[in-house]
Amino acid sequence: MTITRSCLTRKKQDYNVYPKLNAYNMFNVDQTNIKEARPEFYAKLQEPNQLQKTKLENADVFSLPAVDEMIAKNAWVCPIRPIKQDEAYYSPSRDVIVVPEKNQFIDGESYYGTTFPEMIHSTGHTDRQTKTIGTRIRLWFRFLCSRGTGC
């Protein structure tokens, strides 16, 4: 039976509603023994999740052509400036993302893993914020998204 708010106001004496907190343990597949216990199932899980590397000029560099084009054409919500230096940051006052040049990184994964969180941070600029979501929720969401993209 579904209890609605109006039902609660009419029949408060008939029902006692208590919040229940559920906790679930979540594991990465590699943190379990599934690889040894069921190798065929593990292989089936791994198959669709294999990273397909796209290569451009250099055979050793992982590249995402669509993202590279977006950065080159300044098609993101704010300019992304690859500069030969050692810091990656988003500057809210200037509304610009500064990242090291791609060739300064060990591999393409490191470059994108550094650039994507800064791109997520840039979505929180005051000109782009939605007023319908609370400030704390919005900030936590941006923080979690930026950490998730950098994994």
PDB file of C-alpha atoms in Angstrom:
ATOM      1  CA  MET A   1       0.000   0.000   0.000  1.00  0.00           C
ATOM      2  CA  THR A   2       1.356   3.412  -0.939  1.00  0.00           C
ATOM      3  CA  ILE A   3       1.034   6.067   1.734  1.00  0.00           C
ATOM      4  CA  THR A   4       0.806   9.590   0.369  1.00  0.00           C
ATOM      5  CA  ARG A   5       1.190  12.858   2.249  1.00  0.00           C
ATOM      6  CA  SER A   6      -2.546  13.523   2.123  1.00  0.00           C
ATOM      7  CA  CYS A   7      -3.198  10.034   3.468  1.00  0.00           C
ATOM      8  CA  LEU A   8      -0.862  10.760   6.362  1.00  0.00           C
ATOM      9  CA  THR A   9      -2.681  13.918   7.277  1.00  0.00           C
ATOM     10  CA  ARG A  10      -6.088  12.177   7.231  1.00  0.00           C
ATOM     11  CA  LYS A  11      -5.177   8.947   8.962  1.00  0.00           C
ATOM     12  CA  LYS A  12      -2.207   9.730  11.151  1.00  0.00           C
ATOM     13  CA  GLN A  13      -3.557   7.674  13.990  1.00  0.00           C
ATOM     14  CA  ASP A  14      -3.896   4.551  11.761  1.00  0.00           C
ATOM     15  CA  TYR A  15      -0.294   4.427  10.549  1.00  0.00           C
ATOM     16  CA  ASN A  16       3.132   4.789  12.055  1.00  0.00           C
ATOM     17  CA  VAL A  17       5.713   5.757   9.473  1.00  0.00           C
ATOM     18  CA  TYR A  18       9.375   5.354  10.391  1.00  0.00           C
ATOM     19  CA  PRO A  19      12.333   6.147   8.178  1.00  0.00           C
ATOM     20  CA  LYS A  20      14.545   3.175   7.478  1.00  0.00           C
ATOM     21  CA  LEU A  21      18.167   3.550   6.532  1.00  0.00           C
ATOM     22  CA  ASN A  22      19.535   0.843   4.266  1.00  0.00           C
ATOM     23  CA  ALA A  23      23.230   0.296   3.704  1.00  0.00           C
ATOM     24  CA  TYR A  24      24.573  -1.733   0.818  1.00  0.00           C
ATOM     25  CA  ASN A  25      28.111  -2.930   0.301  1.00  0.00           C
ATOM     26  CA  MET A  26      29.322  -2.307  -3.223  1.00  0.00           C
ATOM     27  CA  PHE A  27      32.378  -3.978  -4.647  1.00  0.00           C
ATOM     28  CA  ASN A  28      34.383  -3.594  -7.769  1.00  0.00           C
ATOM     29  CA  VAL A  29      34.394  -6.913  -9.654  1.00  0.00           C
ATOM     30  CA  ASP A  30      38.165  -7.101  -9.204  1.00  0.00           C
ATOM     31  CA  GLN A  31      37.677  -6.941  -5.419  1.00  0.00           C
ATOM     32  CA  THR A  32      35.785 -10.244  -5.457  1.00  0.00           C
ATOM     33  CA  ASN A  33      36.777 -13.835  -6.158  1.00  0.00           C
ATOM     34  CA  ILE A  34      34.579 -14.059  -9.265  1.00  0.00           C
ATOM     35  CA  LYS A  35      37.666 -14.290 -11.490  1.00  0.00           C
ATOM     36  CA  GLU A  36      38.731 -17.549  -9.835  1.00  0.00           C
ATOM     37  CA  ALA A  37      35.263 -18.902  -9.005  1.00  0.00           C
ATOM     38  CA  ARG A  38      33.582 -18.284 -12.371  1.00  0.00           C
ATOM     39  CA  PRO A  39      36.179 -17.379 -15.021  1.00  0.00           C
ATOM     40  CA  GLU A  40      33.693 -17.650 -17.916  1.00  0.00           C
ATOM     41  CA  PHE A  41      31.338 -15.184 -16.224  1.00  0.00           C
ATOM     42  CA  TYR A  42      34.257 -12.846 -15.435  1.00  0.00           C
ATOM     43  CA  ALA A  43      35.318 -12.930 -19.105  1.00  0.00           C
ATOM     44  CA  LYS A  44      31.734 -12.149 -20.129  1.00  0.00           C
ATOM     45  CA  LEU A  45      31.712  -9.137 -17.783  1.00  0.00           C
ATOM     46  CA  GLN A  46      35.074  -7.881 -19.004  1.00  0.00           C
ATOM     47  CA  GLU A  47      34.334  -8.183 -22.725  1.00  0.00           C
ATOM     48  CA  PRO A  48      32.048  -5.125 -23.184  1.00  0.00           C
ATOM     49  CA  ASN A  49      34.222  -3.045 -20.844  1.00  0.00           C
ATOM     50  CA  GLN A  50      37.494  -3.334 -22.724  1.00  0.00           C
ATOM     51  CA  LEU A  51      38.916   0.073 -23.569  1.00  0.00           C
ATOM     52  CA  GLN A  52      39.160   0.591 -27.296  1.00  0.00           C
ATOM     53  CA  LYS A  53      42.009   3.008 -27.843  1.00  0.00           C
ATOM     54  CA  THR A  54      41.725   5.342 -30.779  1.00  0.00           C
ATOM     55  CA  LYS A  55      45.032   6.424 -32.195  1.00  0.00           C
ATOM     56  CA  LEU A  56      45.965   9.563 -34.050  1.00  0.00           C
ATOM     57  CA  GLU A  57      49.362  10.652 -35.337  1.00  0.00           C
ATOM     58  CA  ASN A  58      51.475   9.109 -32.599  1.00  0.00           C
ATOM     59  CA  ALA A  59      50.926   5.381 -32.039  1.00  0.00           C
ATOM     60  CA  ASP A  60      51.672   5.720 -28.297  1.00  0.00           C
ATOM     61  CA  VAL A  61      49.182   8.504 -27.535  1.00  0.00           C
ATOM     62  CA  PHE A  62      45.578   7.817 -26.533  1.00  0.00           C
ATOM     63  CA  SER A  63      43.338  10.421 -28.106  1.00  0.00           C
ATOM     64  CA  LEU A  64      39.694  11.447 -28.144  1.00  0.00           C
ATOM     65  CA  PRO A  65      39.349  13.337 -31.435  1.00  0.00           C
ATOM     66  CA  ALA A  66      35.976  14.880 -30.575  1.00  0.00           C
ATOM     67  CA  VAL A  67      37.320  16.333 -27.320  1.00  0.00           C
ATOM     68  CA  ASP A  68      40.516  17.552 -28.986  1.00  0.00           C
ATOM     69  CA  GLU A  69      38.446  19.287 -31.656  1.00  0.00           C
ATOM     70  CA  MET A  70      36.190  20.834 -29.013  1.00  0.00           C
ATOM     71  CA  ILE A  71      39.236  22.226 -27.178  1.00  0.00           C
ATOM     72  CA  ALA A  72      40.792  23.525 -30.409  1.00  0.00           C
ATOM     73  CA  LYS A  73      37.566  25.260 -31.483  1.00  0.00           C
ATOM     74  CA  ASN A  74      36.733  26.603 -27.968  1.00  0.00           C
ATOM     75  CA  ALA A  75      33.400  24.802 -28.145  1.00  0.00           C
ATOM     76  CA  TRP A  76      33.200  24.165 -24.376  1.00  0.00           C
ATOM     77  CA  VAL A  77      31.201  26.486 -22.089  1.00  0.00           C
ATOM     78  CA  CYS A  78      34.408  28.424 -21.428  1.00  0.00           C
ATOM     79  CA  PRO A  79      37.813  28.597 -23.127  1.00  0.00           C
ATOM     80  CA  ILE A  80      40.255  25.752 -22.420  1.00  0.00           C
ATOM     81  CA  ARG A  81      43.844  26.932 -22.731  1.00  0.00           C
ATOM     82  CA  PRO A  82      46.593  24.308 -22.956  1.00  0.00           C
ATOM     83  CA  ILE A  83      49.741  26.118 -21.816  1.00  0.00           C
ATOM     84  CA  LYS A  84      53.242  24.788 -21.233  1.00  0.00           C
ATOM     85  CA  GLN A  85      53.225  24.820 -17.414  1.00  0.00           C
ATOM     86  CA  ASP A  86      52.647  22.397 -14.506  1.00  0.00           C
ATOM     87  CA  GLU A  87      49.179  23.273 -13.199  1.00  0.00           C
ATOM     88  CA  ALA A  88      45.630  22.440 -14.200  1.00  0.00           C
ATOM     89  CA  TYR A  89      42.908  24.664 -12.812  1.00  0.00           C
ATOM     90  CA  TYR A  90      39.631  26.401 -13.497  1.00  0.00           C
ATOM     91  CA  SER A  91      39.606  30.126 -12.778  1.00  0.00           C
ATOM     92  CA  PRO A  92      36.055  31.265 -11.924  1.00  0.00           C
ATOM     93  CA  SER A  93      37.033  34.950 -11.967  1.00  0.00           C
ATOM     94  CA  ARG A  94      38.301  34.714 -15.549  1.00  0.00           C
ATOM     95  CA  ASP A  95      35.973  31.815 -16.490  1.00  0.00           C
ATOM     96  CA  VAL A  96      38.796  29.903 -18.163  1.00  0.00           C
ATOM     97  CA  ILE A  97      40.340  26.447 -17.822  1.00  0.00           C
ATOM     98  CA  VAL A  98      44.127  26.226 -17.914  1.00  0.00           C
ATOM     99  CA  VAL A  99      45.767  22.829 -18.421  1.00  0.00           C
ATOM    100  CA  PRO A 100      49.267  21.702 -19.339  1.00  0.00           C
ATOM    101  CA  GLU A 101      49.850  20.821 -22.978  1.00  0.00           C
ATOM    102  CA  LYS A 102      48.985  17.279 -23.990  1.00  0.00           C
ATOM    103  CA  ASN A 103      52.592  16.370 -24.812  1.00  0.00           C
ATOM    104  CA  GLN A 104      53.604  17.125 -21.195  1.00  0.00           C
ATOM    105  CA  PHE A 105      51.631  14.116 -19.946  1.00  0.00           C
ATOM    106  CA  ILE A 106      52.853  10.528 -19.833  1.00  0.00           C
ATOM    107  CA  ASP A 107      49.844   9.374 -21.840  1.00  0.00           C
ATOM    108  CA  GLY A 108      46.525  10.586 -23.188  1.00  0.00           C
ATOM    109  CA  GLU A 109      44.580   9.048 -20.309  1.00  0.00           C
ATOM    110  CA  SER A 110      46.413  11.302 -17.856  1.00  0.00           C
ATOM    111  CA  TYR A 111      45.697  14.361 -19.989  1.00  0.00           C
ATOM    112  CA  TYR A 112      41.961  13.686 -20.225  1.00  0.00           C
ATOM    113  CA  GLY A 113      41.838  12.569 -16.583  1.00  0.00           C
ATOM    114  CA  THR A 114      43.198  15.996 -15.643  1.00  0.00           C
ATOM    115  CA  THR A 115      41.157  18.037 -18.107  1.00  0.00           C
ATOM    116  CA  PHE A 116      37.711  16.486 -17.512  1.00  0.00           C
ATOM    117  CA  PRO A 117      37.438  17.360 -13.792  1.00  0.00           C
ATOM    118  CA  GLU A 118      38.330  20.970 -14.604  1.00  0.00           C
ATOM    119  CA  MET A 119      35.625  20.948 -17.276  1.00  0.00           C
ATOM    120  CA  ILE A 120      33.117  19.729 -14.680  1.00  0.00           C
ATOM    121  CA  HIS A 121      34.198  22.497 -12.267  1.00  0.00           C
ATOM    122  CA  SER A 122      33.602  25.080 -14.988  1.00  0.00           C
ATOM    123  CA  THR A 123      29.922  24.117 -15.208  1.00  0.00           C
ATOM    124  CA  GLY A 124      29.404  25.664 -11.757  1.00  0.00           C
ATOM    125  CA  HIS A 125      30.162  29.229 -12.839  1.00  0.00           C
ATOM    126  CA  THR A 126      27.558  31.702 -11.577  1.00  0.00           C
ATOM    127  CA  ASP A 127      26.443  32.481 -15.145  1.00  0.00           C
ATOM    128  CA  ARG A 128      25.634  28.789 -15.706  1.00  0.00           C
ATOM    129  CA  GLN A 129      24.120  27.820 -12.352  1.00  0.00           C
ATOM    130  CA  THR A 130      20.495  26.809 -12.186  1.00  0.00           C
ATOM    131  CA  LYS A 131      18.604  28.480  -9.401  1.00  0.00           C
ATOM    132  CA  THR A 132      16.272  25.524  -8.761  1.00  0.00           C
ATOM    133  CA  ILE A 133      18.857  23.332  -7.027  1.00  0.00           C
ATOM    134  CA  GLY A 134      20.192  24.190  -3.591  1.00  0.00           C
ATOM    135  CA  THR A 135      23.737  25.529  -3.433  1.00  0.00           C
ATOM    136  CA  ARG A 136      25.130  22.735  -1.259  1.00  0.00           C
ATOM    137  CA  ILE A 137      23.584  19.987  -3.376  1.00  0.00           C
ATOM    138  CA  ARG A 138      24.912  21.616  -6.537  1.00  0.00           C
ATOM    139  CA  LEU A 139      28.422  21.958  -5.084  1.00  0.00           C
ATOM    140  CA  TRP A 140      28.477  18.350  -3.846  1.00  0.00           C
ATOM    141  CA  PHE A 141      27.217  17.120  -7.213  1.00  0.00           C
ATOM    142  CA  ARG A 142      29.981  19.017  -9.028  1.00  0.00           C
ATOM    143  CA  PHE A 143      32.574  17.719  -6.573  1.00  0.00           C
ATOM    144  CA  LEU A 144      31.433  14.101  -6.971  1.00  0.00           C
ATOM    145  CA  CYS A 145      31.215  14.399 -10.756  1.00  0.00           C
ATOM    146  CA  SER A 146      34.680  15.882 -11.001  1.00  0.00           C
ATOM    147  CA  ARG A 147      36.114  13.106  -8.834  1.00  0.00           C
ATOM    148  CA  GLY A 148      34.269  10.489 -10.871  1.00  0.00           C
ATOM    149  CA  THR A 149      35.648  11.746 -14.149  1.00  0.00           C
ATOM    150  CA  GLY A 150      39.195  11.725 -12.840  1.00  0.00           C
ATOM    151  CA  CYS A 151      39.194   8.078 -11.772  1.00  0.00           C
TER     152      CYS A 151
END
